[in-house]
Amino acid sequence: EHHAAVSEAVPRVGWILGLGGQPLYTVQTSDLVPPLQGWHAVRSWGKEPAPSVKHAGDVTKATLTSVQGALLSAEDMLKDERWDDAAEVYAQGLDEMRHLLDLESQEAVSMKERLEGKIRDLPLHRARSLSRDGKAACSAGDWLKGQQLLGRACGHLLECDTEVAASLHSELELLMKVCPTKLLEQAWSDASAAFEAEEWDAMEAKLAAARHYA
């Protein structure tokens, strides 16, 4: 909001950024549009660092600018495999786009479709990450962990409707069919080792595991 204040000395004008009726940041200027820099936090209300401001001609452009910035943050989240954080950013962005009255704007339509695509791709990203870790666990001989991770990956792939997802699902299903056999072999090997060491309780536990996988 643009405000003018008259003191005994000289008139002062400026801008206030606020939320819920509370002033957060102020800047003293005679400009008729909010300046990009120079904002100061209001004591007890605003938090440093003070924001910079970007001009937008209307609500649609302002929303597009905000969502575009959020998308860049979400890309960093994907690199760090912070899937839930990225999903929240996409969902919030899509909600902002759906509240726009000017959804006939081609830019707005394209952004909405882009966000929907990002949300559709998330299960595949999750599945690829779990698949990688599951295969690594199997290669290291930890077949139980590998089976669990591959199963979770397959669950996410069921949410996808692409040829890439279907191909990966088929690959993981074949690998998961090997897991019970490997787990059985591992249980028998561990039971034999426990028998040789005369560790009878451990042997019974491993034999029970072997019967489970048989």
PDB file of C-alpha atoms in Angstrom:
ATOM      1  CA  GLU A   1       0.000   0.000   0.000  1.00  0.00           C
ATOM      2  CA  HIS A   2       1.166   3.495  -0.790  1.00  0.00           C
ATOM      3  CA  HIS A   3       1.156   5.831   2.198  1.00  0.00           C
ATOM      4  CA  ALA A   4       1.858   9.504   2.785  1.00  0.00           C
ATOM      5  CA  ALA A   5       2.769  10.971   6.152  1.00  0.00           C
ATOM      6  CA  VAL A   6       3.014  14.661   6.953  1.00  0.00           C
ATOM      7  CA  SER A   7       5.462  15.771   9.624  1.00  0.00           C
ATOM      8  CA  GLU A   8       6.250  19.262  10.845  1.00  0.00           C
ATOM      9  CA  ALA A   9       9.334  19.252   8.637  1.00  0.00           C
ATOM     10  CA  VAL A  10       8.777  17.767   5.181  1.00  0.00           C
ATOM     11  CA  PRO A  11       6.102  15.462   3.785  1.00  0.00           C
ATOM     12  CA  ARG A  12       7.162  11.806   3.740  1.00  0.00           C
ATOM     13  CA  VAL A  13       5.721   9.180   1.492  1.00  0.00           C
ATOM     14  CA  GLY A  14       6.514   5.542   1.048  1.00  0.00           C
ATOM     15  CA  TRP A  15       5.285   1.995   0.735  1.00  0.00           C
ATOM     16  CA  ILE A  16       4.321  -0.671   3.257  1.00  0.00           C
ATOM     17  CA  LEU A  17       4.290  -4.419   2.765  1.00  0.00           C
ATOM     18  CA  GLY A  18       2.074  -6.168   5.252  1.00  0.00           C
ATOM     19  CA  LEU A  19       0.022  -9.234   6.015  1.00  0.00           C
ATOM     20  CA  GLY A  20      -3.290  -9.457   7.839  1.00  0.00           C
ATOM     21  CA  GLY A  21      -3.306  -5.748   8.549  1.00  0.00           C
ATOM     22  CA  GLN A  22       0.158  -5.822  10.146  1.00  0.00           C
ATOM     23  CA  PRO A  23       3.057  -3.883   8.593  1.00  0.00           C
ATOM     24  CA  LEU A  24       6.094  -6.048   7.916  1.00  0.00           C
ATOM     25  CA  TYR A  25       8.384  -3.964   5.715  1.00  0.00           C
ATOM     26  CA  THR A  26       8.552  -0.289   4.774  1.00  0.00           C
ATOM     27  CA  VAL A  27      10.465   1.911   2.390  1.00  0.00           C
ATOM     28  CA  GLN A  28      10.503   5.701   2.170  1.00  0.00           C
ATOM     29  CA  THR A  29      10.217   6.875  -1.443  1.00  0.00           C
ATOM     30  CA  SER A  30       8.228   9.208  -3.628  1.00  0.00           C
ATOM     31  CA  ASP A  31       8.013   6.588  -6.400  1.00  0.00           C
ATOM     32  CA  LEU A  32       4.495   5.770  -7.520  1.00  0.00           C
ATOM     33  CA  VAL A  33       5.383   2.078  -7.823  1.00  0.00           C
ATOM     34  CA  PRO A  34       7.047  -0.043  -5.123  1.00  0.00           C
ATOM     35  CA  PRO A  35      10.854   0.119  -5.451  1.00  0.00           C
ATOM     36  CA  LEU A  36      12.792  -3.101  -6.031  1.00  0.00           C
ATOM     37  CA  GLN A  37      15.240  -2.554  -3.167  1.00  0.00           C
ATOM     38  CA  GLY A  38      15.622  -0.497  -0.009  1.00  0.00           C
ATOM     39  CA  TRP A  39      13.008  -2.185   2.190  1.00  0.00           C
ATOM     40  CA  HIS A  40      13.408  -2.303   5.969  1.00  0.00           C
ATOM     41  CA  ALA A  41      11.851  -4.719   8.427  1.00  0.00           C
ATOM     42  CA  VAL A  42       9.368  -3.272  10.910  1.00  0.00           C
ATOM     43  CA  ARG A  43      10.583  -3.969  14.436  1.00  0.00           C
ATOM     44  CA  SER A  44       8.780  -6.873  16.134  1.00  0.00           C
ATOM     45  CA  TRP A  45       6.952  -7.740  12.913  1.00  0.00           C
ATOM     46  CA  GLY A  46       9.163  -8.105   9.865  1.00  0.00           C
ATOM     47  CA  LYS A  47      12.128 -10.467   9.707  1.00  0.00           C
ATOM     48  CA  GLU A  48      15.486  -9.776   8.155  1.00  0.00           C
ATOM     49  CA  PRO A  49      16.599  -9.969   5.452  1.00  0.00           C
ATOM     50  CA  ALA A  50      14.051  -7.604   3.961  1.00  0.00           C
ATOM     51  CA  PRO A  51      12.657  -8.801   0.635  1.00  0.00           C
ATOM     52  CA  SER A  52      13.264  -7.441  -2.814  1.00  0.00           C
ATOM     53  CA  VAL A  53      10.240  -6.660  -4.959  1.00  0.00           C
ATOM     54  CA  LYS A  54       9.423  -7.660  -8.522  1.00  0.00           C
ATOM     55  CA  HIS A  55       6.906  -5.726 -10.552  1.00  0.00           C
ATOM     56  CA  ALA A  56       4.041  -7.530 -12.256  1.00  0.00           C
ATOM     57  CA  GLY A  57       1.386  -6.033 -14.463  1.00  0.00           C
ATOM     58  CA  ASP A  58      -1.433  -8.123 -13.025  1.00  0.00           C
ATOM     59  CA  VAL A  59      -2.255 -10.986 -10.663  1.00  0.00           C
ATOM     60  CA  THR A  60      -1.649 -13.622 -13.340  1.00  0.00           C
ATOM     61  CA  LYS A  61       1.893 -12.447 -14.025  1.00  0.00           C
ATOM     62  CA  ALA A  62       2.616 -12.101 -10.322  1.00  0.00           C
ATOM     63  CA  THR A  63       1.420 -15.659  -9.706  1.00  0.00           C
ATOM     64  CA  LEU A  64       3.410 -17.002 -12.636  1.00  0.00           C
ATOM     65  CA  THR A  65       6.563 -15.321 -11.330  1.00  0.00           C
ATOM     66  CA  SER A  66       5.994 -16.755  -7.854  1.00  0.00           C
ATOM     67  CA  VAL A  67       5.306 -20.274  -9.127  1.00  0.00           C
ATOM     68  CA  GLN A  68       8.297 -20.160 -11.484  1.00  0.00           C
ATOM     69  CA  GLY A  69      10.556 -19.333  -8.551  1.00  0.00           C
ATOM     70  CA  ALA A  70       9.061 -22.183  -6.541  1.00  0.00           C
ATOM     71  CA  LEU A  71       9.716 -24.576  -9.425  1.00  0.00           C
ATOM     72  CA  LEU A  72      13.414 -23.733  -9.325  1.00  0.00           C
ATOM     73  CA  SER A  73      13.467 -24.576  -5.619  1.00  0.00           C
ATOM     74  CA  ALA A  74      11.651 -27.842  -6.322  1.00  0.00           C
ATOM     75  CA  GLU A  75      14.319 -28.839  -8.859  1.00  0.00           C
ATOM     76  CA  ASP A  76      16.944 -28.574  -6.116  1.00  0.00           C
ATOM     77  CA  MET A  77      14.716 -30.695  -3.881  1.00  0.00           C
ATOM     78  CA  LEU A  78      14.541 -33.380  -6.566  1.00  0.00           C
ATOM     79  CA  LYS A  79      18.331 -33.445  -6.816  1.00  0.00           C
ATOM     80  CA  ASP A  80      18.471 -34.021  -3.051  1.00  0.00           C
ATOM     81  CA  GLU A  81      15.679 -36.639  -3.351  1.00  0.00           C
ATOM     82  CA  ARG A  82      13.413 -34.645  -1.045  1.00  0.00           C
ATOM     83  CA  TRP A  83      10.337 -36.005  -2.768  1.00  0.00           C
ATOM     84  CA  ASP A  84       7.753 -34.915  -0.197  1.00  0.00           C
ATOM     85  CA  ASP A  85       9.070 -31.355  -0.151  1.00  0.00           C
ATOM     86  CA  ALA A  86       8.954 -31.173  -3.953  1.00  0.00           C
ATOM     87  CA  ALA A  87       5.449 -32.639  -3.987  1.00  0.00           C
ATOM     88  CA  GLU A  88       4.297 -29.951  -1.556  1.00  0.00           C
ATOM     89  CA  VAL A  89       5.775 -27.197  -3.746  1.00  0.00           C
ATOM     90  CA  TYR A  90       4.084 -28.577  -6.862  1.00  0.00           C
ATOM     91  CA  ALA A  91       0.743 -28.969  -5.104  1.00  0.00           C
ATOM     92  CA  GLN A  92       0.883 -25.437  -3.712  1.00  0.00           C
ATOM     93  CA  GLY A  93       1.826 -24.041  -7.114  1.00  0.00           C
ATOM     94  CA  LEU A  94      -1.007 -25.906  -8.803  1.00  0.00           C
ATOM     95  CA  ASP A  95      -3.421 -24.605  -6.184  1.00  0.00           C
ATOM     96  CA  GLU A  96      -2.287 -21.038  -6.890  1.00  0.00           C
ATOM     97  CA  MET A  97      -2.786 -21.541 -10.616  1.00  0.00           C
ATOM     98  CA  ARG A  98      -6.253 -23.023 -10.134  1.00  0.00           C
ATOM     99  CA  HIS A  99      -7.320 -19.937  -8.197  1.00  0.00           C
ATOM    100  CA  LEU A 100      -6.478 -17.647 -11.083  1.00  0.00           C
ATOM    101  CA  LEU A 101      -9.471 -16.203 -12.882  1.00  0.00           C
ATOM    102  CA  ASP A 102      -7.428 -15.652 -16.038  1.00  0.00           C
ATOM    103  CA  LEU A 103      -6.713 -19.294 -16.817  1.00  0.00           C
ATOM    104  CA  GLU A 104      -7.353 -18.596 -20.488  1.00  0.00           C
ATOM    105  CA  SER A 105      -3.916 -16.982 -20.626  1.00  0.00           C
ATOM    106  CA  GLN A 106      -1.623 -19.305 -22.574  1.00  0.00           C
ATOM    107  CA  GLU A 107       1.155 -18.764 -20.038  1.00  0.00           C
ATOM    108  CA  ALA A 108      -1.160 -19.744 -17.193  1.00  0.00           C
ATOM    109  CA  VAL A 109      -2.428 -22.814 -19.052  1.00  0.00           C
ATOM    110  CA  SER A 110       1.133 -23.893 -19.872  1.00  0.00           C
ATOM    111  CA  MET A 111       2.245 -23.468 -16.255  1.00  0.00           C
ATOM    112  CA  LYS A 112      -0.738 -25.435 -14.966  1.00  0.00           C
ATOM    113  CA  GLU A 113       0.026 -28.271 -17.400  1.00  0.00           C
ATOM    114  CA  ARG A 114       3.694 -28.162 -16.437  1.00  0.00           C
ATOM    115  CA  LEU A 115       2.858 -28.521 -12.743  1.00  0.00           C
ATOM    116  CA  GLU A 116       0.480 -31.391 -13.447  1.00  0.00           C
ATOM    117  CA  GLY A 117       3.249 -33.102 -15.396  1.00  0.00           C
ATOM    118  CA  LYS A 118       5.706 -32.629 -12.539  1.00  0.00           C
ATOM    119  CA  ILE A 119       3.241 -34.212 -10.127  1.00  0.00           C
ATOM    120  CA  ARG A 120       2.689 -37.156 -12.491  1.00  0.00           C
ATOM    121  CA  ASP A 121       6.451 -37.705 -12.776  1.00  0.00           C
ATOM    122  CA  LEU A 122       7.121 -37.806  -9.030  1.00  0.00           C
ATOM    123  CA  PRO A 123       6.249 -41.501  -8.516  1.00  0.00           C
ATOM    124  CA  LEU A 124       8.714 -42.436 -11.275  1.00  0.00           C
ATOM    125  CA  HIS A 125      11.451 -40.367  -9.613  1.00  0.00           C
ATOM    126  CA  ARG A 126      10.757 -42.080  -6.293  1.00  0.00           C
ATOM    127  CA  ALA A 127      10.719 -45.512  -7.952  1.00  0.00           C
ATOM    128  CA  ARG A 128      14.045 -44.959  -9.704  1.00  0.00           C
ATOM    129  CA  SER A 129      15.669 -43.922  -6.435  1.00  0.00           C
ATOM    130  CA  LEU A 130      14.293 -46.947  -4.567  1.00  0.00           C
ATOM    131  CA  SER A 131      15.212 -49.214  -7.478  1.00  0.00           C
ATOM    132  CA  ARG A 132      18.807 -47.977  -7.378  1.00  0.00           C
ATOM    133  CA  ASP A 133      19.075 -48.539  -3.622  1.00  0.00           C
ATOM    134  CA  GLY A 134      17.324 -51.911  -3.860  1.00  0.00           C
ATOM    135  CA  LYS A 135      19.680 -53.175  -6.544  1.00  0.00           C
ATOM    136  CA  ALA A 136      22.654 -51.957  -4.517  1.00  0.00           C
ATOM    137  CA  ALA A 137      21.381 -53.849  -1.458  1.00  0.00           C
ATOM    138  CA  CYS A 138      20.951 -57.028  -3.497  1.00  0.00           C
ATOM    139  CA  SER A 139      24.453 -56.676  -4.944  1.00  0.00           C
ATOM    140  CA  ALA A 140      25.785 -56.333  -1.396  1.00  0.00           C
ATOM    141  CA  GLY A 141      24.014 -59.530  -0.384  1.00  0.00           C
ATOM    142  CA  ASP A 142      21.321 -57.847   1.697  1.00  0.00           C
ATOM    143  CA  TRP A 143      18.442 -59.511  -0.139  1.00  0.00           C
ATOM    144  CA  LEU A 144      15.819 -58.740   2.500  1.00  0.00           C
ATOM    145  CA  LYS A 145      16.466 -54.994   2.328  1.00  0.00           C
ATOM    146  CA  GLY A 146      16.690 -55.214  -1.442  1.00  0.00           C
ATOM    147  CA  GLN A 147      13.346 -57.004  -1.643  1.00  0.00           C
ATOM    148  CA  GLN A 148      11.688 -54.371   0.552  1.00  0.00           C
ATOM    149  CA  LEU A 149      13.071 -51.450  -1.450  1.00  0.00           C
ATOM    150  CA  LEU A 150      12.199 -53.023  -4.794  1.00  0.00           C
ATOM    151  CA  GLY A 151       8.670 -53.710  -3.547  1.00  0.00           C
ATOM    152  CA  ARG A 152       8.232 -50.066  -2.597  1.00  0.00           C
ATOM    153  CA  ALA A 153       9.557 -49.031  -5.999  1.00  0.00           C
ATOM    154  CA  CYS A 154       6.996 -51.251  -7.730  1.00  0.00           C
ATOM    155  CA  GLY A 155       4.273 -49.664  -5.619  1.00  0.00           C
ATOM    156  CA  HIS A 156       5.172 -46.192  -6.876  1.00  0.00           C
ATOM    157  CA  LEU A 157       5.375 -47.426 -10.459  1.00  0.00           C
ATOM    158  CA  LEU A 158       1.758 -48.543 -10.258  1.00  0.00           C
ATOM    159  CA  GLU A 159       0.876 -44.843  -9.993  1.00  0.00           C
ATOM    160  CA  CYS A 160       2.506 -44.183 -13.384  1.00  0.00           C
ATOM    161  CA  ASP A 161       1.021 -44.653 -16.815  1.00  0.00           C
ATOM    162  CA  THR A 162       4.038 -44.532 -19.104  1.00  0.00           C
ATOM    163  CA  GLU A 163       6.008 -47.072 -21.104  1.00  0.00           C
ATOM    164  CA  VAL A 164       9.144 -46.188 -19.156  1.00  0.00           C
ATOM    165  CA  ALA A 165       7.424 -46.992 -15.864  1.00  0.00           C
ATOM    166  CA  ALA A 166       5.952 -50.223 -17.240  1.00  0.00           C
ATOM    167  CA  SER A 167       9.378 -51.341 -18.477  1.00  0.00           C
ATOM    168  CA  LEU A 168      11.022 -50.619 -15.124  1.00  0.00           C
ATOM    169  CA  HIS A 169       8.203 -52.408 -13.303  1.00  0.00           C
ATOM    170  CA  SER A 170       8.744 -55.538 -15.414  1.00  0.00           C
ATOM    171  CA  GLU A 171      12.484 -55.413 -14.728  1.00  0.00           C
ATOM    172  CA  LEU A 172      11.984 -55.104 -10.979  1.00  0.00           C
ATOM    173  CA  GLU A 173       9.412 -57.891 -10.889  1.00  0.00           C
ATOM    174  CA  LEU A 174      11.964 -60.270 -12.436  1.00  0.00           C
ATOM    175  CA  LEU A 175      14.566 -59.261  -9.871  1.00  0.00           C
ATOM    176  CA  MET A 176      12.096 -59.665  -7.009  1.00  0.00           C
ATOM    177  CA  LYS A 177      11.368 -63.228  -8.083  1.00  0.00           C
ATOM    178  CA  VAL A 178      15.020 -64.024  -7.361  1.00  0.00           C
ATOM    179  CA  CYS A 179      14.891 -62.570  -3.845  1.00  0.00           C
ATOM    180  CA  PRO A 180      13.065 -65.452  -2.082  1.00  0.00           C
ATOM    181  CA  THR A 181      15.520 -67.985  -3.499  1.00  0.00           C
ATOM    182  CA  LYS A 182      18.483 -65.893  -2.423  1.00  0.00           C
ATOM    183  CA  LEU A 183      16.955 -65.349   1.018  1.00  0.00           C
ATOM    184  CA  LEU A 184      16.432 -69.099   1.378  1.00  0.00           C
ATOM    185  CA  GLU A 185      20.037 -69.799   0.382  1.00  0.00           C
ATOM    186  CA  GLN A 186      21.224 -67.161   2.832  1.00  0.00           C
ATOM    187  CA  ALA A 187      19.121 -68.597   5.660  1.00  0.00           C
ATOM    188  CA  TRP A 188      20.419 -72.146   5.047  1.00  0.00           C
ATOM    189  CA  SER A 189      23.995 -70.850   4.937  1.00  0.00           C
ATOM    190  CA  ASP A 190      23.534 -68.943   8.187  1.00  0.00           C
ATOM    191  CA  ALA A 191      21.886 -71.969   9.820  1.00  0.00           C
ATOM    192  CA  SER A 192      24.804 -74.195   8.787  1.00  0.00           C
ATOM    193  CA  ALA A 193      27.279 -71.691  10.162  1.00  0.00           C
ATOM    194  CA  ALA A 194      25.360 -71.538  13.442  1.00  0.00           C
ATOM    195  CA  PHE A 195      25.321 -75.360  13.598  1.00  0.00           C
ATOM    196  CA  GLU A 196      29.087 -75.529  13.095  1.00  0.00           C
ATOM    197  CA  ALA A 197      29.522 -72.958  15.841  1.00  0.00           C
ATOM    198  CA  GLU A 198      27.089 -74.864  18.086  1.00  0.00           C
ATOM    199  CA  GLU A 199      24.933 -71.772  18.410  1.00  0.00           C
ATOM    200  CA  TRP A 200      21.669 -73.666  18.718  1.00  0.00           C
ATOM    201  CA  ASP A 201      19.296 -70.764  19.313  1.00  0.00           C
ATOM    202  CA  ALA A 202      20.712 -68.897  16.319  1.00  0.00           C
ATOM    203  CA  MET A 203      20.456 -72.076  14.249  1.00  0.00           C
ATOM    204  CA  GLU A 204      16.770 -72.507  15.151  1.00  0.00           C
ATOM    205  CA  ALA A 205      16.078 -68.906  14.191  1.00  0.00           C
ATOM    206  CA  LYS A 206      17.786 -69.312  10.824  1.00  0.00           C
ATOM    207  CA  LEU A 207      15.970 -72.600  10.158  1.00  0.00           C
ATOM    208  CA  ALA A 208      12.665 -70.867  10.917  1.00  0.00           C
ATOM    209  CA  ALA A 209      13.644 -68.174   8.407  1.00  0.00           C
ATOM    210  CA  ALA A 210      14.514 -70.856   5.859  1.00  0.00           C
ATOM    211  CA  ARG A 211      11.121 -72.519   6.324  1.00  0.00           C
ATOM    212  CA  HIS A 212       9.490 -69.112   5.810  1.00  0.00           C
ATOM    213  CA  TYR A 213      11.222 -68.582   2.455  1.00  0.00           C
ATOM    214  CA  ALA A 214      10.914 -72.200   1.278  1.00  0.00           C
TER     215      ALA A 214
END
